[in-house]
Structures are given as C-alpha cells and as structure tokens.
Amino acid sequence: MPDPKHLESLLQDCARGQEAALAELYRTCAPHLFALATRMLRRSDWAEEVLQESFVSVWRNAGQYSAQQSQPMTWMTRIVRNRCIDLLRRPDIERPDPDGAVEAAWADDAPGPFERLQTGEDGRRLADCMKQLESQQRMAIALSFFDDLSHGDIARRLETPLGTIKSWVRRGMERLKRCLS
C-alpha cells in the first residue's frame, strides 16, 4: 500500500495543477483502484472507463481533499466506488424489453438503418463487425452514424461524459477498421 503522506503530497500538487503529480498518483494507485472497479463491475472495459472518470474527478477535486477526514487512498477509493455505483444504476439501454411493451410501442414495418445496411455484401460485413464491438462502442457509433448525432448529443442522451463518448467512438472505429481490412 502506498505511503499516505506521499499520496497527500501528490494530491496537494494536483490541487496546484501539477500534471506530473497526477501521473505519479495514477501510476501508484491505479492498479488497486482498477482491481476494485473490476470486482464491483465484473467487466474490465467498464472498470477502465470508471477509472478514467475517477482520476478526472480526483484531478478536479484534489483541492477539496482533507487529510483530517480520511486517508488519501480511502478518499480515492470512495470516488471509484461511487462511480461504479453510478454506472450500475444507469439504465441498461441494450437490456431486452422483458414484456415487449417498448418494442411494440415503437415497432413499424420499415427496416431500420442497420437492417438496410445488411442487405448488401459490404453491409453484411460491416454488420458482422459491428456485432463484435463492445456494446458501448456499438451504441455510440450507431448513434453517430445512423442517427447522425454529434458526440455532444450522444453524451447527453447516454448521460455519459463527452470524453468517454469520444473514446468509445474512436476505439470502436479502430476495431471496425481492423475487422474490415
């Protein structure tokens, strides 16, 4: 376990805007915090996103840390834990509609963009590659390209930070490129 006094010093440096302190704090604490997030979420991709968001929060709120209230690792663990709980409480957009009521309310006979794309050979290849993406990447790319939403619109719709949406789209596009080539 890292030395609490050293972590306190790094948090104070972060509060003063010293990026090198954040980098060292990340190197020192990320393995422990990632393990916590992975245990809570049971998915490493979600744990990575939570860890990223948590260190942004640490950076922004380092000035509010108080050594009298808690140890530095306890404070950062609480941030990660709360982010995990927030993620787990988010409605799962890809969860099947258990009674079919939502699908029935929105259903029509016209094929959607994804179905129309599957009709050609290139479209089928793309559809197969899209199915291989992680759900967040697939959702972000679909909203961006099929619904013509900006990254900011997607972030608002999914109640997810803009940087996370950009990462999902970028990583998803990289995976699509590898899959299609």
Short mmCIF file of C-alpha atoms in Angstrom, two decimals, residues 33-52 80 83-84 87-88 90-95 130-139 168 171 175:
data_model
loop_
_atom_site.label_atom_id
_atom_site.label_comp_id
_atom_site.label_asym_id
_atom_site.label_seq_id
_atom_site.Cartn_x
_atom_site.Cartn_y
_atom_site.Cartn_z
CA LEU A 33 -8.40 1.18 -7.85
CA PHE A 34 -8.79 -0.74 -11.13
CA ALA A 35 -8.97 -4.01 -9.19
CA LEU A 36 -11.71 -2.53 -7.00
CA ALA A 37 -13.69 -1.32 -10.02
CA THR A 38 -13.28 -4.68 -11.77
CA ARG A 39 -14.55 -6.53 -8.69
CA MET A 40 -17.57 -4.27 -8.44
CA LEU A 41 -18.45 -4.11 -12.14
CA ARG A 42 -17.22 -7.56 -13.25
CA ARG A 43 -16.21 -6.05 -16.60
CA SER A 44 -12.74 -4.70 -17.28
CA ASP A 45 -13.93 -2.35 -20.04
CA TRP A 46 -16.36 -0.67 -17.65
CA ALA A 47 -13.68 -0.62 -14.94
CA GLU A 48 -11.31 1.19 -17.34
CA GLU A 49 -13.94 3.85 -18.04
CA VAL A 50 -14.72 4.28 -14.35
CA LEU A 51 -11.01 4.56 -13.54
CA GLN A 52 -10.56 7.25 -16.21
CA VAL A 80 -14.14 4.96 -7.63
CA ARG A 83 -18.58 5.97 -9.93
CA CYS A 84 -19.11 2.20 -10.07
CA LEU A 87 -22.64 3.12 -13.62
CA LEU A 88 -24.51 0.13 -12.19
CA ARG A 90 -27.65 3.60 -15.09
CA PRO A 91 -30.44 2.11 -17.15
CA ASP A 92 -29.02 -0.55 -19.44
CA ILE A 93 -30.01 0.62 -22.89
CA GLU A 94 -29.27 -2.74 -24.51
CA ARG A 95 -31.23 -4.76 -21.98
CA MET A 130 -20.42 -4.11 -35.60
CA LYS A 131 -21.70 -7.15 -33.68
CA GLN A 132 -18.13 -7.80 -32.49
CA LEU A 133 -17.83 -4.37 -30.85
CA GLU A 134 -18.42 -3.80 -27.15
CA SER A 135 -21.95 -2.61 -26.50
CA GLN A 136 -20.92 0.97 -25.64
CA GLN A 137 -18.81 1.30 -28.78
CA ARG A 138 -21.56 -0.15 -30.96
CA MET A 139 -24.16 2.14 -29.43
CA TRP A 168 -15.86 4.74 -27.42
CA ARG A 171 -11.82 2.72 -30.23
CA ARG A 175 -11.76 -2.10 -34.24
#
